[in-house]
Amino acid sequence: MSLPVRPEDMRASDAEREVVQQLLHRAHADGSLDLAEFDERVVAVWRAKTRGELVALTADLPQVVERPLPPPPPPPVRVKPRGPSALKVLTTIWLSVSAFNFAIWLLVSVLGGEGVVHPWFLWVAMPSGAVLGVIWLLVGRDRAAG
């Protein structure tokens, strides 16, 4: 017949040693232990054979109250660059105005009776189209660099 083993005389597991080491780490972080004392106790934790020895290493420390972790910060809001969509709208407007001017020029040339009229619609379409094209090139370069 074997004698009953007291809980403090039972062998300690590595998981129990890890828990005690975490308690010591919290006590050091809270200022209850200085660095030298923390180091000595951690070495003693891993040398401890029984649960009673582990309890003795934390008996003089204040009980650690678990504080809930603060909620994680919200993910950063990514603002979608508006440049390309605004340029698409401007390009659509430019194409519409240029097509309208071309249609008027074509009607005047065909129905005017004088033959083909000077292509005046190009004086409207080309300068604004060139400026719009340069802007598209600059925005494309900025997007490729960023």
Backbone as JSON Lines, residues from 0, in Angstrom:
{"i":0,"aa":"M","n":[0.85,-1.17,0.0],"ca":[0.0,0.0,0.0],"c":[0.9,1.24,0.0]}
{"i":1,"aa":"S","n":[0.59,2.18,-0.94],"ca":[1.4,3.39,-1.03],"c":[0.76,4.53,-0.26]}
{"i":2,"aa":"L","n":[1.58,5.42,0.23],"ca":[1.1,6.57,0.97],"c":[0.59,7.63,-0.01]}
{"i":3,"aa":"P","n":[-0.44,8.38,0.36],"ca":[-0.91,9.44,-0.55],"c":[0.16,10.53,-0.69]}
{"i":4,"aa":"V","n":[0.3,11.03,-1.9],"ca":[1.29,12.06,-2.2],"c":[0.61,13.41,-2.07]}
{"i":5,"aa":"R","n":[1.23,14.3,-1.32],"ca":[0.68,15.65,-1.18],"c":[0.88,16.4,-2.5]}
{"i":6,"aa":"P","n":[-0.01,17.34,-2.83],"ca":[0.1,18.07,-4.11],"c":[1.43,18.82,-4.24]}
{"i":7,"aa":"E","n":[1.95,19.36,-3.13],"ca":[3.2,20.12,-3.22],"c":[4.41,19.23,-3.43]}
{"i":8,"aa":"D","n":[4.25,17.92,-3.19],"ca":[5.35,16.99,-3.4],"c":[5.32,16.34,-4.78]}
{"i":9,"aa":"M","n":[4.31,16.67,-5.57],"ca":[4.21,16.08,-6.91],"c":[5.24,16.74,-7.84]}
{"i":10,"aa":"R","n":[5.7,15.99,-8.8],"ca":[6.69,16.49,-9.75],"c":[6.07,17.59,-10.63]}
{"i":11,"aa":"A","n":[6.86,18.6,-10.91],"ca":[6.4,19.72,-11.74],"c":[6.68,19.42,-13.21]}
{"i":12,"aa":"S","n":[5.77,19.87,-14.07],"ca":[5.95,19.69,-15.51],"c":[6.57,20.95,-16.12]}
{"i":13,"aa":"D","n":[7.04,20.81,-17.34],"ca":[7.6,21.98,-18.04],"c":[6.53,23.04,-18.27]}
{"i":14,"aa":"A","n":[5.3,22.63,-18.5],"ca":[4.22,23.6,-18.7],"c":[3.99,24.41,-17.43]}
{"i":15,"aa":"E","n":[4.06,23.75,-16.26],"ca":[3.9,24.47,-15.0],"c":[5.08,25.42,-14.77]}
{"i":16,"aa":"R","n":[6.28,24.98,-15.12],"ca":[7.44,25.86,-15.0],"c":[7.29,27.08,-15.91]}
{"i":17,"aa":"E","n":[6.76,26.88,-17.1],"ca":[6.55,28.0,-18.03],"c":[5.56,29.01,-17.46]}
{"i":18,"aa":"V","n":[4.49,28.52,-16.83],"ca":[3.5,29.41,-16.22],"c":[4.14,30.24,-15.11]}
{"i":19,"aa":"V","n":[4.94,29.6,-14.28],"ca":[5.61,30.32,-13.18],"c":[6.6,31.34,-13.75]}
{"i":20,"aa":"Q","n":[7.3,30.97,-14.8],"ca":[8.24,31.92,-15.41],"c":[7.48,33.13,-15.96]}
{"i":21,"aa":"Q","n":[6.31,32.93,-16.54],"ca":[5.5,34.06,-17.03],"c":[5.05,34.95,-15.87]}
{"i":22,"aa":"L","n":[4.69,34.34,-14.74],"ca":[4.32,35.12,-13.56],"c":[5.5,35.97,-13.08]}
{"i":23,"aa":"L","n":[6.68,35.38,-13.07],"ca":[7.88,36.13,-12.68],"c":[8.16,37.26,-13.66]}
{"i":24,"aa":"H","n":[7.96,36.99,-14.93],"ca":[8.18,38.03,-15.93],"c":[7.22,39.21,-15.72]}
{"i":25,"aa":"R","n":[5.95,38.91,-15.44],"ca":[4.97,39.98,-15.17],"c":[5.37,40.77,-13.92]}
{"i":26,"aa":"A","n":[5.83,40.04,-12.88],"ca":[6.24,40.71,-11.65],"c":[7.44,41.62,-11.92]}
{"i":27,"aa":"H","n":[8.35,41.18,-12.75],"ca":[9.5,42.02,-13.11],"c":[9.03,43.24,-13.91]}
{"i":28,"aa":"A","n":[8.1,43.04,-14.84],"ca":[7.58,44.15,-15.64],"c":[6.83,45.15,-14.77]}
{"i":29,"aa":"D","n":[6.15,44.68,-13.73],"ca":[5.42,45.58,-12.82],"c":[6.33,46.25,-11.8]}
{"i":30,"aa":"G","n":[7.57,45.79,-11.69],"ca":[8.51,46.41,-10.76],"c":[8.6,45.71,-9.42]}
{"i":31,"aa":"S","n":[7.95,44.56,-9.26],"ca":[8.03,43.83,-8.0],"c":[9.37,43.12,-7.84]}
{"i":32,"aa":"L","n":[10.02,42.79,-8.94],"ca":[11.32,42.12,-8.91],"c":[12.33,42.95,-9.71]}
{"i":33,"aa":"D","n":[13.56,43.05,-9.16],"ca":[14.59,43.69,-9.98],"c":[15.19,42.62,-10.9]}
{"i":34,"aa":"L","n":[16.07,43.04,-11.79],"ca":[16.57,42.14,-12.82],"c":[17.37,40.98,-12.24]}
{"i":35,"aa":"A","n":[18.19,41.25,-11.23],"ca":[19.0,40.18,-10.63],"c":[18.11,39.14,-9.95]}
{"i":36,"aa":"E","n":[17.1,39.63,-9.21],"ca":[16.2,38.7,-8.52],"c":[15.38,37.9,-9.52]}
{"i":37,"aa":"F","n":[14.95,38.55,-10.58],"ca":[14.2,37.87,-11.63],"c":[15.05,36.75,-12.23]}
{"i":38,"aa":"D","n":[16.3,37.06,-12.54],"ca":[17.2,36.07,-13.13],"c":[17.4,34.87,-12.2]}
{"i":39,"aa":"E","n":[17.63,35.14,-10.91],"ca":[17.83,34.06,-9.94],"c":[16.6,33.16,-9.87]}
{"i":40,"aa":"R","n":[15.42,33.77,-9.84],"ca":[14.2,32.98,-9.71],"c":[13.9,32.17,-10.98]}
{"i":41,"aa":"V","n":[14.21,32.72,-12.13],"ca":[13.98,31.95,-13.36],"c":[14.89,30.73,-13.4]}
{"i":42,"aa":"V","n":[16.14,30.9,-12.99],"ca":[17.04,29.75,-12.93],"c":[16.49,28.72,-11.94]}
{"i":43,"aa":"A","n":[15.99,29.2,-10.8],"ca":[15.44,28.28,-9.78],"c":[14.18,27.58,-10.3]}
{"i":44,"aa":"V","n":[13.39,28.27,-11.14],"ca":[12.18,27.65,-11.71],"c":[12.56,26.42,-12.51]}
{"i":45,"aa":"W","n":[13.58,26.54,-13.35],"ca":[13.93,25.42,-14.22],"c":[14.72,24.34,-13.48]}
{"i":46,"aa":"R","n":[15.19,24.64,-12.27],"ca":[15.83,23.61,-11.44],"c":[14.82,22.92,-10.51]}
{"i":47,"aa":"A","n":[13.66,23.52,-10.35],"ca":[12.67,22.98,-9.41],"c":[12.19,21.6,-9.86]}
{"i":48,"aa":"K","n":[12.01,20.72,-8.89],"ca":[11.55,19.36,-9.17],"c":[10.08,19.18,-8.82]}
{"i":49,"aa":"T","n":[9.61,19.91,-7.78],"ca":[8.24,19.69,-7.31],"c":[7.41,20.97,-7.44]}
{"i":50,"aa":"R","n":[6.12,20.77,-7.35],"ca":[5.2,21.9,-7.42],"c":[5.38,22.82,-6.21]}
{"i":51,"aa":"G","n":[5.71,22.26,-5.08],"ca":[5.93,23.04,-3.87],"c":[7.08,24.03,-4.04]}
{"i":52,"aa":"E","n":[8.14,23.6,-4.74],"ca":[9.27,24.5,-4.99],"c":[8.84,25.65,-5.9]}
{"i":53,"aa":"L","n":[7.97,25.38,-6.87],"ca":[7.49,26.43,-7.76],"c":[6.61,27.44,-7.0]}
{"i":54,"aa":"V","n":[5.77,26.92,-6.11],"ca":[4.9,27.81,-5.33],"c":[5.74,28.71,-4.44]}
{"i":55,"aa":"A","n":[6.82,28.18,-3.87],"ca":[7.67,28.98,-2.98],"c":[8.33,30.14,-3.73]}
{"i":56,"aa":"L","n":[8.57,29.98,-5.04],"ca":[9.23,31.04,-5.81],"c":[8.32,32.23,-6.08]}
{"i":57,"aa":"T","n":[7.02,32.03,-5.97],"ca":[6.07,33.13,-6.23],"c":[5.24,33.5,-5.01]}
{"i":58,"aa":"A","n":[5.51,32.9,-3.86],"ca":[4.68,33.11,-2.68],"c":[4.72,34.57,-2.2]}
{"i":59,"aa":"D","n":[5.85,35.25,-2.33],"ca":[5.96,36.62,-1.81],"c":[5.56,37.69,-2.83]}
{"i":60,"aa":"L","n":[5.12,37.27,-3.99],"ca":[4.73,38.24,-5.03],"c":[3.26,38.59,-4.93]}
{"i":61,"aa":"P","n":[2.88,39.83,-5.25],"ca":[1.45,40.18,-5.24],"c":[0.72,39.43,-6.35]}
{"i":62,"aa":"Q","n":[-0.54,39.17,-6.09],"ca":[-1.36,38.5,-7.1],"c":[-1.5,39.4,-8.31]}
{"i":63,"aa":"V","n":[-1.28,38.84,-9.47],"ca":[-1.37,39.61,-10.71],"c":[-2.82,39.56,-11.19]}
{"i":64,"aa":"V","n":[-3.37,40.75,-11.34],"ca":[-4.73,40.84,-11.85],"c":[-4.64,40.97,-13.37]}
{"i":65,"aa":"E","n":[-5.3,40.06,-14.03],"ca":[-5.29,40.09,-15.49],"c":[-6.07,41.3,-15.97]}
{"i":66,"aa":"R","n":[-5.41,42.15,-16.72],"ca":[-6.09,43.28,-17.33],"c":[-6.48,42.9,-18.74]}
{"i":67,"aa":"P","n":[-7.69,43.25,-19.15],"ca":[-8.06,42.9,-20.52],"c":[-7.2,43.71,-21.5]}
{"i":68,"aa":"L","n":[-6.87,43.08,-22.59],"ca":[-6.08,43.76,-23.6],"c":[-6.94,44.82,-24.28]}
{"i":69,"aa":"P","n":[-6.34,45.95,-24.62],"ca":[-7.12,46.95,-25.35],"c":[-7.47,46.42,-26.73]}
{"i":70,"aa":"P","n":[-8.59,46.87,-27.27],"ca":[-8.96,46.37,-28.6],"c":[-7.91,46.81,-29.63]}
{"i":71,"aa":"P","n":[-7.7,45.99,-30.64],"ca":[-6.7,46.37,-31.63],"c":[-7.14,47.61,-32.4]}
{"i":72,"aa":"P","n":[-6.19,48.4,-32.84],"ca":[-6.57,49.61,-33.58],"c":[-7.24,49.23,-34.9]}
{"i":73,"aa":"P","n":[-8.13,50.08,-35.37],"ca":[-8.79,49.75,-36.64],"c":[-7.77,49.78,-37.78]}
{"i":74,"aa":"P","n":[-8.01,49.0,-38.8],"ca":[-7.06,49.0,-39.91],"c":[-7.02,50.37,-40.58]}
{"i":75,"aa":"P","n":[-5.87,50.74,-41.1],"ca":[-5.79,52.06,-41.73],"c":[-6.69,52.14,-42.95]}
{"i":76,"aa":"V","n":[-7.29,53.3,-43.11],"ca":[-8.18,53.52,-44.24],"c":[-7.33,53.93,-45.43]}
{"i":77,"aa":"R","n":[-7.46,53.19,-46.49],"ca":[-6.72,53.5,-47.7],"c":[-7.58,54.36,-48.6]}
{"i":78,"aa":"V","n":[-7.07,55.52,-48.93],"ca":[-7.8,56.43,-49.8],"c":[-7.38,56.13,-51.23]}
{"i":79,"aa":"K","n":[-8.37,55.85,-52.03],"ca":[-8.1,55.55,-53.43],"c":[-7.78,56.84,-54.16]}
{"i":80,"aa":"P","n":[-6.67,56.87,-54.91],"ca":[-6.35,58.09,-55.63],"c":[-7.43,58.42,-56.65]}
{"i":81,"aa":"R","n":[-7.77,59.69,-56.72],"ca":[-8.85,60.1,-57.59],"c":[-8.37,60.57,-58.95]}
{"i":82,"aa":"G","n":[-7.07,60.69,-59.13],"ca":[-6.52,61.23,-60.36],"c":[-7.0,60.51,-61.61]}
{"i":83,"aa":"P","n":[-6.79,59.21,-61.73],"ca":[-7.16,58.53,-62.96],"c":[-8.65,58.59,-63.27]}
{"i":84,"aa":"S","n":[-9.52,58.48,-62.27],"ca":[-10.96,58.54,-62.57],"c":[-11.36,59.94,-63.02]}
{"i":85,"aa":"A","n":[-10.76,60.97,-62.43],"ca":[-11.06,62.33,-62.87],"c":[-10.54,62.55,-64.29]}
{"i":86,"aa":"L","n":[-9.38,61.99,-64.61],"ca":[-8.86,62.11,-65.96],"c":[-9.73,61.37,-66.97]}
{"i":87,"aa":"K","n":[-10.29,60.25,-66.55],"ca":[-11.19,59.53,-67.46],"c":[-12.43,60.36,-67.77]}
{"i":88,"aa":"V","n":[-12.94,61.06,-66.77],"ca":[-14.1,61.93,-66.99],"c":[-13.72,63.07,-67.93]}
{"i":89,"aa":"L","n":[-12.57,63.7,-67.69],"ca":[-12.13,64.79,-68.56],"c":[-11.9,64.31,-69.99]}
{"i":90,"aa":"T","n":[-11.33,63.12,-70.12],"ca":[-11.1,62.56,-71.46],"c":[-12.42,62.3,-72.16]}
{"i":91,"aa":"T","n":[-13.41,61.82,-71.45],"ca":[-14.73,61.57,-72.03],"c":[-15.35,62.88,-72.49]}
{"i":92,"aa":"I","n":[-15.23,63.91,-71.69],"ca":[-15.77,65.23,-72.07],"c":[-15.05,65.74,-73.31]}
{"i":93,"aa":"W","n":[-13.71,65.63,-73.33],"ca":[-12.93,66.09,-74.48],"c":[-13.33,65.34,-75.75]}
{"i":94,"aa":"L","n":[-13.47,64.01,-75.64],"ca":[-13.88,63.23,-76.81],"c":[-15.26,63.62,-77.29]}
{"i":95,"aa":"S","n":[-16.17,63.87,-76.36],"ca":[-17.54,64.25,-76.74],"c":[-17.56,65.59,-77.47]}
{"i":96,"aa":"V","n":[-16.85,66.58,-76.92],"ca":[-16.81,67.9,-77.56],"c":[-16.12,67.81,-78.92]}
{"i":97,"aa":"S","n":[-15.03,67.05,-79.01],"ca":[-14.32,66.9,-80.28],"c":[-15.19,66.2,-81.31]}
{"i":98,"aa":"A","n":[-15.9,65.15,-80.9],"ca":[-16.79,64.44,-81.83],"c":[-17.93,65.35,-82.29]}
{"i":99,"aa":"F","n":[-18.48,66.14,-81.37],"ca":[-19.56,67.07,-81.74],"c":[-19.05,68.1,-82.76]}
{"i":100,"aa":"N","n":[-17.87,68.68,-82.52],"ca":[-17.3,69.65,-83.46],"c":[-17.01,69.0,-84.81]}
{"i":101,"aa":"F","n":[-16.5,67.77,-84.79],"ca":[-16.24,67.07,-86.05],"c":[-17.54,66.84,-86.82]}
{"i":102,"aa":"A","n":[-18.61,66.46,-86.1],"ca":[-19.9,66.24,-86.77],"c":[-20.42,67.53,-87.41]}
{"i":103,"aa":"I","n":[-20.29,68.64,-86.72],"ca":[-20.72,69.92,-87.29],"c":[-19.87,70.25,-88.52]}
{"i":104,"aa":"W","n":[-18.56,70.08,-88.42],"ca":[-17.68,70.34,-89.57],"c":[-18.05,69.47,-90.76]}
{"i":105,"aa":"L","n":[-18.32,68.18,-90.51],"ca":[-18.68,67.25,-91.57],"c":[-19.99,67.66,-92.23]}
{"i":106,"aa":"L","n":[-21.0,68.05,-91.43],"ca":[-22.28,68.49,-91.99],"c":[-22.1,69.75,-92.83]}
{"i":107,"aa":"V","n":[-21.32,70.69,-92.35],"ca":[-21.08,71.92,-93.11],"c":[-20.35,71.6,-94.41]}
{"i":108,"aa":"S","n":[-19.37,70.69,-94.35],"ca":[-18.61,70.34,-95.54],"c":[-19.47,69.63,-96.57]}
{"i":109,"aa":"V","n":[-20.34,68.72,-96.12],"ca":[-21.15,67.92,-97.04],"c":[-22.36,68.73,-97.54]}
{"i":110,"aa":"L","n":[-23.04,69.41,-96.63],"ca":[-24.28,70.09,-97.01],"c":[-24.07,71.55,-97.4]}
{"i":111,"aa":"G","n":[-22.88,72.1,-97.2],"ca":[-22.63,73.51,-97.48],"c":[-22.57,73.85,-98.95]}
{"i":112,"aa":"G","n":[-22.26,72.91,-99.78],"ca":[-22.21,73.15,-101.21],"c":[-20.89,73.72,-101.69]}
{"i":113,"aa":"E","n":[-20.0,74.12,-100.85],"ca":[-18.73,74.71,-101.27],"c":[-17.6,73.68,-101.28]}
{"i":114,"aa":"G","n":[-17.9,72.46,-100.97],"ca":[-16.87,71.42,-100.88],"c":[-16.36,71.3,-99.45]}
{"i":115,"aa":"V","n":[-15.15,70.72,-99.36],"ca":[-14.58,70.49,-98.03],"c":[-14.1,71.82,-97.44]}
{"i":116,"aa":"V","n":[-14.58,72.11,-96.26],"ca":[-14.22,73.33,-95.53],"c":[-12.95,73.05,-94.74]}
{"i":117,"aa":"H","n":[-12.18,74.11,-94.46],"ca":[-10.97,73.99,-93.64],"c":[-11.32,73.25,-92.33]}
{"i":118,"aa":"P","n":[-10.49,72.27,-91.9],"ca":[-10.8,71.49,-90.69],"c":[-10.59,72.29,-89.41]}
{"i":119,"aa":"W","n":[-11.48,73.22,-89.17],"ca":[-11.38,74.1,-88.0],"c":[-11.55,73.35,-86.67]}
{"i":120,"aa":"F","n":[-12.22,72.19,-86.7],"ca":[-12.43,71.42,-85.46],"c":[-11.1,71.0,-84.83]}
{"i":121,"aa":"L","n":[-10.04,70.89,-85.67],"ca":[-8.72,70.52,-85.14],"c":[-8.16,71.6,-84.22]}
{"i":122,"aa":"W","n":[-8.51,72.9,-84.48],"ca":[-8.04,73.99,-83.64],"c":[-8.65,73.91,-82.24]}
{"i":123,"aa":"V","n":[-9.77,73.25,-82.13],"ca":[-10.41,73.07,-80.81],"c":[-9.87,71.79,-80.15]}
{"i":124,"aa":"A","n":[-9.76,70.72,-80.95],"ca":[-9.44,69.42,-80.38],"c":[-7.95,69.26,-80.05]}
{"i":125,"aa":"M","n":[-7.06,69.76,-80.89],"ca":[-5.64,69.45,-80.73],"c":[-5.0,70.09,-79.48]}
{"i":126,"aa":"P","n":[-5.14,71.4,-79.23],"ca":[-4.46,71.94,-78.04],"c":[-4.95,71.32,-76.73]}
{"i":127,"aa":"S","n":[-6.27,71.2,-76.58],"ca":[-6.78,70.61,-75.34],"c":[-6.43,69.13,-75.25]}
{"i":128,"aa":"G","n":[-6.42,68.44,-76.39],"ca":[-6.03,67.03,-76.4],"c":[-4.57,66.85,-76.04]}
{"i":129,"aa":"A","n":[-3.71,67.76,-76.51],"ca":[-2.29,67.67,-76.18],"c":[-2.06,67.88,-74.69]}
{"i":130,"aa":"V","n":[-2.74,68.86,-74.12],"ca":[-2.61,69.11,-72.67],"c":[-3.1,67.89,-71.89]}
{"i":131,"aa":"L","n":[-4.22,67.34,-72.3],"ca":[-4.77,66.16,-71.62],"c":[-3.81,64.97,-71.75]}
{"i":132,"aa":"G","n":[-3.2,64.81,-72.9],"ca":[-2.24,63.72,-73.09],"c":[-1.02,63.86,-72.19]}
{"i":133,"aa":"V","n":[-0.5,65.09,-72.05],"ca":[0.65,65.32,-71.16],"c":[0.28,65.01,-69.71]}
{"i":134,"aa":"I","n":[-0.91,65.41,-69.31],"ca":[-1.36,65.12,-67.94],"c":[-1.45,63.61,-67.72]}
{"i":135,"aa":"W","n":[-1.98,62.88,-68.69],"ca":[-2.05,61.42,-68.59],"c":[-0.66,60.83,-68.44]}
{"i":136,"aa":"L","n":[0.31,61.32,-69.21],"ca":[1.68,60.81,-69.09],"c":[2.28,61.07,-67.71]}
{"i":137,"aa":"L","n":[2.05,62.28,-67.18],"ca":[2.59,62.61,-65.86],"c":[1.94,61.77,-64.76]}
{"i":138,"aa":"V","n":[0.64,61.57,-64.83],"ca":[-0.04,60.75,-63.81],"c":[0.42,59.32,-63.9]}
{"i":139,"aa":"G","n":[0.61,58.81,-65.11],"ca":[1.1,57.44,-65.28],"c":[2.49,57.26,-64.7]}
{"i":140,"aa":"R","n":[3.35,58.28,-64.87],"ca":[4.71,58.21,-64.33],"c":[4.67,58.25,-62.8]}
{"i":141,"aa":"D","n":[3.79,59.11,-62.23],"ca":[3.68,59.2,-60.76],"c":[3.18,57.88,-60.18]}
{"i":142,"aa":"R","n":[2.25,57.24,-60.83],"ca":[1.72,55.96,-60.32],"c":[2.76,54.86,-60.4]}
{"i":143,"aa":"A","n":[3.57,54.88,-61.47],"ca":[4.61,53.86,-61.61],"c":[5.72,54.05,-60.56]}
{"i":144,"aa":"A","n":[6.02,55.32,-60.22],"ca":[7.07,55.6,-59.23],"c":[6.58,55.3,-57.82]}
{"i":145,"aa":"G","n":[5.28,55.49,-57.52],"ca":[4.76,55.32,-56.15],"c":[4.27,53.98,-55.95]}
